[in-house]
Coordinates of C-alpha atoms and ligand atoms in Angstrom, one line a residue:
X1265 CA 16.9 -54.1 -128.6
X1266 CA 18.0 -52.4 -131.8
X1267 CA 15.4 -53.6 -134.3
X1268 CA 15.6 -52.0 -137.7
X1269 CA 12.3 -50.2 -137.2
X1270 CA 13.4 -48.7 -133.9
X1271 CA 16.6 -47.4 -135.3
X1272 CA 15.0 -45.8 -138.3
X1273 CA 13.5 -42.7 -137.0
X1274 CA 10.5 -41.1 -138.7
X1275 CA 11.1 -38.3 -141.2
X1276 CA 10.9 -34.9 -139.5
X1277 CA 9.5 -32.3 -141.9
X1278 CA 10.4 -28.6 -141.7
X1279 CA 8.5 -26.3 -144.1
X1280 CA 10.3 -23.9 -146.5
X1281 CA 9.6 -21.6 -149.5
X1282 CA 7.8 -23.5 -152.4
X1283 CA 9.0 -23.6 -156.0
X1284 CA 5.9 -21.6 -157.0
X1285 CA 6.7 -18.8 -154.5
X1286 CA 10.3 -18.7 -155.6
X1287 CA 9.4 -18.6 -159.3
X1288 CA 6.7 -15.9 -159.1
X1289 CA 9.0 -13.7 -157.0
X1290 CA 12.1 -14.4 -159.2
X1291 CA 10.5 -13.6 -162.5
X1292 CA 9.5 -10.1 -161.5
X1293 CA 13.0 -9.2 -160.5
X1294 CA 15.6 -7.6 -162.9
X1295 CA 17.5 -9.5 -163.9
X1296 CA 15.0 -12.4 -163.6
X1297 CA 16.1 -15.4 -161.5
X1298 CA 15.2 -18.8 -160.4
X1299 CA 16.9 -20.4 -157.3
X1300 CA 19.2 -23.3 -158.2
X1301 CA 17.9 -25.5 -155.4
X1302 CA 14.8 -26.1 -157.6
X1303 CA 16.9 -28.0 -160.1
X1304 CA 16.5 -31.1 -158.1
X1305 CA 13.2 -32.7 -158.7
X1306 CA 13.2 -36.4 -159.7
X1307 CA 14.2 -35.6 -163.3
X1308 CA 16.7 -32.9 -162.4
X1309 CA 18.4 -35.3 -159.9
X1310 CA 18.7 -37.9 -162.6
X1311 CA 20.2 -35.3 -164.9
X1312 CA 22.6 -34.3 -162.2
X1313 CA 23.7 -37.8 -161.7
X1314 CA 24.4 -38.0 -165.5
X1315 CA 26.4 -34.7 -165.2
X1316 CA 28.6 -36.3 -162.4
X1317 CA 29.5 -39.1 -164.9
X1318 CA 30.5 -36.7 -167.8
X1319 CA 34.1 -36.7 -168.9
X1320 CA 34.2 -32.9 -168.7
X1321 CA 32.8 -32.8 -165.1
X1322 CA 35.9 -33.7 -163.2
X1323 CA 34.5 -32.7 -159.8
X1324 CA 32.7 -35.9 -158.7
X1325 CA 35.4 -38.4 -159.6
X1326 CA 38.1 -36.2 -158.2
X1327 CA 36.3 -35.8 -154.9
X1328 CA 35.5 -39.5 -154.7
X1329 CA 39.2 -40.3 -155.3
X1330 CA 40.2 -38.0 -152.5
X1331 CA 37.6 -39.5 -150.1
X1332 CA 38.8 -43.0 -151.0
X1333 CA 42.5 -42.2 -150.7
X1334 CA 42.1 -40.4 -147.3
X1335 CA 39.3 -42.3 -145.8
X1336 CA 41.4 -43.7 -142.9
X1337 CA 42.7 -40.2 -141.9
X1338 CA 39.3 -38.8 -142.2
X1339 CA 37.8 -41.5 -140.0
X1340 CA 40.5 -40.9 -137.4
X1341 CA 39.7 -37.2 -137.3
X1342 CA 35.9 -37.9 -137.0
X1343 CA 36.5 -40.2 -134.0
X1344 CA 34.6 -43.2 -132.7
X1345 CA 30.8 -43.6 -132.6
X1346 CA 30.3 -40.5 -134.7
X1347 CA 26.9 -39.3 -135.9
X1348 CA 27.3 -38.2 -139.6
X1349 CA 25.1 -35.3 -140.4
X1350 CA 24.9 -34.8 -144.2
X1351 CA 23.6 -31.5 -145.5
X1352 CA 21.7 -32.5 -148.6
X1353 CA 21.6 -36.3 -149.0
X1354 CA 23.3 -36.4 -152.3
X1355 CA 25.2 -39.4 -153.6
X1356 CA 25.1 -42.5 -151.4
X1357 CA 28.4 -43.5 -152.9
X1358 CA 30.1 -40.7 -151.0
X1359 CA 28.7 -41.3 -147.6
X1360 CA 29.3 -45.0 -147.9
X1361 CA 33.1 -44.3 -148.2
X1362 CA 32.8 -42.5 -144.8
X1363 CA 30.6 -45.1 -143.2
X1364 CA 32.8 -48.0 -144.3
X1365 CA 36.0 -46.3 -142.9
X1366 CA 34.5 -44.8 -139.7
X1367 CA 35.3 -46.3 -136.4
X1368 CA 32.1 -48.0 -135.3
X1369 CA 29.8 -45.2 -136.6
X1370 CA 26.7 -44.6 -134.5
X1371 CA 24.2 -42.7 -136.7
X1372 CA 23.6 -41.1 -140.1
X1373 CA 21.3 -38.1 -140.3
X1374 CA 20.7 -37.0 -143.9
X1375 CA 18.9 -33.6 -144.3
X1376 CA 17.2 -33.1 -147.7
X1377 CA 14.3 -31.3 -149.2
X1378 CA 13.1 -34.5 -150.9
X1379 CA 11.2 -36.8 -148.5
X1380 CA 10.9 -39.5 -151.1
X1381 CA 14.6 -39.4 -151.8
X1382 CA 15.3 -39.7 -148.1
X1383 CA 13.1 -42.7 -147.7
X1384 CA 15.0 -44.5 -150.5
X1385 CA 18.3 -43.6 -149.0
X1386 CA 17.3 -44.9 -145.6
X1387 CA 15.9 -48.1 -147.0
X1388 CA 19.1 -48.8 -148.9
X1389 CA 21.4 -48.0 -146.0
X1390 CA 19.3 -49.9 -143.4
X1391 CA 19.9 -53.1 -145.2
X1392 CA 23.7 -52.6 -145.6
X1393 CA 24.5 -51.0 -142.1
X1394 CA 22.3 -53.0 -139.6
X1395 CA 23.8 -51.4 -136.6
X1396 CA 23.5 -47.7 -137.8
X1397 CA 20.8 -45.4 -136.4
X1398 CA 19.2 -43.6 -139.4
X1399 CA 17.2 -40.4 -138.9
X1400 CA 16.2 -38.6 -142.1
X1401 CA 15.2 -35.0 -141.7
X1402 CA 13.2 -33.4 -144.5
X1403 CA 14.0 -29.7 -144.7
X1404 CA 15.9 -27.0 -146.3
X1405 CA 19.4 -27.0 -144.7
X1406 CA 19.8 -23.4 -145.7
X1407 CA 17.3 -22.6 -142.9
X1408 CA 18.5 -23.0 -139.3
X1409 CA 17.4 -26.5 -138.4
X1410 CA 17.6 -27.6 -134.7
X1411 CA 18.4 -31.2 -134.7
X1412 CA 18.0 -32.7 -131.2
X1413 CA 20.9 -34.7 -129.7
X1414 CA 20.9 -38.4 -130.0
X1415 CA 21.7 -40.2 -126.9
X1416 CA 24.8 -42.1 -128.1
X1417 CA 26.1 -45.4 -127.1
X1418 CA 26.8 -45.8 -123.3
X1419 CA 24.2 -43.0 -122.9
X1420 CA 26.8 -40.3 -123.9
X1421 CA 25.7 -37.8 -126.5
X1422 CA 27.2 -38.9 -129.8
X1423 CA 29.8 -36.5 -131.4
X1424 CA 28.7 -35.1 -134.7
X1425 CA 30.6 -34.8 -138.0
X1426 CA 29.0 -32.8 -140.8
X1427 CA 29.4 -33.8 -144.3
X1428 CA 28.8 -31.4 -147.2
X1429 CA 30.5 -32.8 -150.3
X1430 CA 30.2 -31.9 -154.0
X1431 CA 31.2 -28.2 -153.7
X1432 CA 27.6 -27.3 -153.1
X1433 CA 29.0 -24.5 -150.9
X1434 CA 30.0 -23.0 -154.3
X1435 CA 26.3 -22.5 -155.2
X1436 CA 26.0 -19.8 -152.5
X1437 CA 27.2 -16.2 -152.9
X1438 CA 30.3 -15.7 -150.6
X1439 CA 28.2 -13.9 -147.9
X1440 CA 25.5 -16.6 -147.9
X1441 CA 28.2 -19.3 -147.9
X1442 CA 29.7 -17.8 -144.7
X1443 CA 26.3 -17.6 -143.1
X1444 CA 25.6 -21.2 -144.1
X1445 CA 29.0 -22.3 -142.6
X1446 CA 28.1 -20.5 -139.3
X1447 CA 24.7 -22.2 -139.3
X1448 CA 26.2 -25.6 -139.9
X1449 CA 28.7 -25.0 -137.2
X1450 CA 25.8 -24.3 -134.8
X1451 CA 24.0 -27.5 -135.7
X1452 CA 27.2 -29.6 -135.2
X1453 CA 27.3 -28.9 -131.5
X1454 CA 31.1 -28.7 -131.4
X1455 CA 31.7 -31.4 -134.0
X1456 CA 33.7 -31.0 -137.2
X1457 CA 32.7 -30.5 -140.9
X1458 CA 34.0 -32.4 -143.9
X1459 CA 33.4 -30.3 -147.0
X1460 CA 34.3 -30.6 -150.6
X1461 CA 35.3 -27.4 -152.5
X1462 CA 36.0 -26.9 -156.1
X1463 CA 39.1 -24.9 -156.9
X1464 CA 39.9 -22.0 -159.2
X1465 CA 41.6 -23.3 -162.3
X1466 CA 42.1 -22.9 -166.0
X1467 CA 38.9 -21.1 -167.3
X1468 CA 38.8 -23.4 -170.4
X1469 CA 38.6 -26.5 -168.1
X1470 CA 35.8 -24.8 -166.1
X1471 CA 33.9 -23.7 -169.2
X1472 CA 34.0 -27.3 -170.5
X1473 CA 32.6 -28.7 -167.3
X1474 CA 29.5 -26.5 -167.5
X1475 CA 29.1 -26.7 -171.3
X1476 CA 29.5 -30.4 -171.9
X1477 CA 29.5 -31.7 -175.5
X1478 CA 26.5 -34.1 -174.9
X1479 CA 24.3 -31.1 -173.8
X1480 CA 23.3 -32.7 -170.5
X1481 CA 24.0 -29.5 -168.4
X1482 CA 21.7 -27.6 -170.9
X1483 CA 18.9 -30.1 -170.2
X1484 CA 19.5 -29.9 -166.4
X1485 CA 19.3 -26.1 -166.7
X1486 CA 16.1 -26.2 -168.9
X1487 CA 14.6 -28.7 -166.5
X1488 CA 13.6 -25.8 -164.3
X1489 CA 11.2 -24.7 -167.0
X1490 CA 10.1 -28.3 -167.7
X1491 CA 9.4 -28.7 -163.9
X1492 CA 7.4 -25.4 -163.9
X1493 CA 5.3 -26.7 -166.8
X1494 CA 4.6 -30.1 -165.0
X1495 CA 4.1 -28.9 -161.5
X1496 CA 2.6 -25.5 -161.9
X1497 CA 0.9 -25.6 -165.2
X1498 CA 3.2 -23.0 -166.7
X1499 CA 3.7 -22.8 -170.5
X1500 CA 7.3 -22.3 -170.9
X1501 CA 8.8 -23.4 -174.2
X1502 CA 12.2 -24.8 -173.2
X1503 CA 13.4 -24.7 -176.8
X1504 CA 12.8 -21.0 -176.8
X1505 CA 15.6 -20.6 -174.3
X1506 CA 19.3 -21.2 -174.6
X1507 CA 21.7 -22.6 -172.0
X1508 CA 24.4 -20.1 -171.3
X1509 CA 27.2 -20.8 -168.8
X1510 CA 30.2 -18.4 -169.0
X1511 CA 33.0 -18.3 -166.4
X1512 CA 33.3 -14.9 -164.7
X1513 CA 37.0 -14.8 -163.9
X1514 CA 36.8 -11.7 -161.8
X1515 CA 34.2 -13.2 -159.5
X1516 CA 35.8 -16.7 -159.6
X1517 CA 32.5 -18.2 -160.6
X1518 CA 30.7 -20.0 -163.4
X1519 CA 27.3 -18.4 -164.0
X1520 CA 24.3 -20.1 -165.5
X1521 CA 21.5 -18.5 -167.4
X1522 CA 18.6 -19.4 -169.6
X1523 CA 18.5 -16.8 -172.4
X1524 CA 15.3 -16.1 -174.2
X1525 CA 15.8 -16.7 -177.9
X1526 CA 13.0 -14.4 -179.0
X1527 CA 10.4 -12.0 -177.6
X1528 CA 7.9 -14.2 -175.7
X1529 CA 5.5 -14.4 -172.8
X1530 CA 4.8 -17.1 -170.3
X1531 CA 1.8 -17.7 -168.2
X1532 CA 2.1 -19.3 -164.7
X1533 CA -1.2 -19.8 -162.8
X1534 CA -2.8 -16.6 -164.3
X1535 CA 0.3 -14.4 -164.0
X1536 CA 2.0 -13.3 -167.2
X1537 CA 5.8 -12.7 -167.7
X1538 CA 7.3 -11.1 -170.8
X1539 CA 10.7 -12.0 -172.0
X1540 CA 12.7 -9.8 -174.4
X1541 CA 14.8 -11.4 -177.1
X1542 CA 18.2 -12.0 -175.5
X1543 CA 16.9 -11.5 -171.9
X1544 CA 18.7 -13.8 -169.4
X1545 CA 17.2 -15.7 -166.5
X1546 CA 19.9 -16.3 -163.9
X1547 CA 19.7 -19.9 -162.6
X1548 CA 23.0 -20.7 -160.8
X1549 CA 26.4 -19.4 -159.6
X1550 CA 29.1 -22.0 -158.9
X1551 CA 31.9 -20.2 -157.0
X1552 CA 35.4 -21.5 -157.1
X1553 CA 37.9 -21.0 -154.3
X1554 CA 41.6 -21.3 -153.7
X1555 CA 42.5 -23.5 -150.8
X1556 CA 43.7 -20.4 -148.9
X1557 CA 40.5 -18.3 -149.7
X1558 CA 38.3 -21.1 -148.5
X1559 CA 40.2 -21.7 -145.3
X1560 CA 40.1 -18.0 -144.6
X1561 CA 36.3 -18.0 -145.1
X1562 CA 35.9 -21.1 -142.9
X1563 CA 38.0 -19.4 -140.1
X1564 CA 35.8 -16.2 -140.3
X1565 CA 32.8 -18.6 -139.9
X1566 CA 34.2 -19.8 -136.6
X1567 CA 36.0 -23.0 -137.7
X1568 CA 39.5 -24.0 -137.2
X1569 CA 40.6 -25.3 -140.6
X1570 CA 42.6 -28.4 -140.0
X1571 CA 43.4 -31.0 -142.7
X1572 CA 43.1 -30.4 -146.4
X1573 CA 43.4 -32.9 -149.2
X1574 CA 43.8 -32.1 -152.9
X1575 CA 44.7 -34.0 -156.1
X1576 CA 47.9 -33.7 -158.1
X1577 CA 46.3 -31.3 -160.6
X1578 CA 44.8 -29.2 -157.8
X1579 CA 41.3 -29.5 -159.3
X1580 CA 39.3 -30.1 -156.2
X1581 CA 39.8 -29.9 -152.3
X1582 CA 38.3 -31.7 -149.3
X1583 CA 38.6 -29.9 -146.0
X1584 CA 38.3 -31.0 -142.4
X1585 CA 37.2 -28.0 -140.3
X1586 CA 36.9 -28.2 -136.5
X1587 CA 34.5 -26.1 -134.5
X1588 CA 36.1 -23.5 -132.4
Ligands
AVI5 C1 25.6 -29.1 -157.2 N1 26.6 -28.1 -157.7 C2 27.8 -28.2 -156.9 C3 26.9 -28.3 -159.1 C4 28.0 -27.3 -159.6 O1 28.9 -27.7 -160.2 O2 27.8 -26.1 -159.2 C5 25.6 -28.1 -159.9 C6 25.8 -28.1 -161.4 N2 25.5 -27.2 -162.2 C7 25.8 -27.4 -163.4 N3 26.5 -28.5 -163.4 C8 26.6 -29.0 -162.1

């Protein structure tokens, strides 16, 4: 019988690089860098949720509207009794749109680096979707993760549909994005991928989205240093750094930096790092694609790009890619 405990599988944990390892290695490089995946501790995730509500940050509401508007078509493409595998369990609001529209969905497998967040996700969904198998996987989806097949209903293997919303693909350099798409394709066992991709547009609009008037993106960026102070005993002065997020039109990406406002040094667990006045620490790239350039990349990664949905202003796109 499908009791709620039996259908909630235990978290599987896959080890990855730690924040400390990334930080110590990144601060001896020139230019200095910190990987953007470390933005998302509890405080960073809360700040990111605030970013998603900002008037300047059009991405989230545009993608939500596309998912809502096309949920029926998406569900038909995913097929019946699907297992939805989400790469990075982000906003439950998005996957709920899919679960509500899907034809008798079988399972939801969220992959995320935060085990605590996954437990919360699973608890919330278990109450609302009593027939759904839930199997959280704690791990870094940028590493190849082997996810065993679930025996589906009628003892057939359940077909998988990957879900990678929010244009997180844009936070990878094009080569890494390609490699990631290939890897996702491998973990989908022949299933399709629903992916949100932010589009190239007016640079003024892009600049505003990463330089909001309320300063939330600046706090989100500086949270990397706040986190290092809390978790690793570092002595960063976040006010000694400025948030800087220019749009690099030639490379079609917004770049984020923390720029040292003066000459200073920082200590992390006995190691010292010197910063010159004006020295940048690179913290994020957010690549923008055209519909065509993204479909081309997906095809090179072994997908067959099928449906694509966009809004009237062509701000954002949602793609359904089938495995070849
Ligand atoms: C998660 N990711 C797609 C966001 C983006 O737009 O690149 C992260 C972000 N950085 C600043 N604002 C939002």
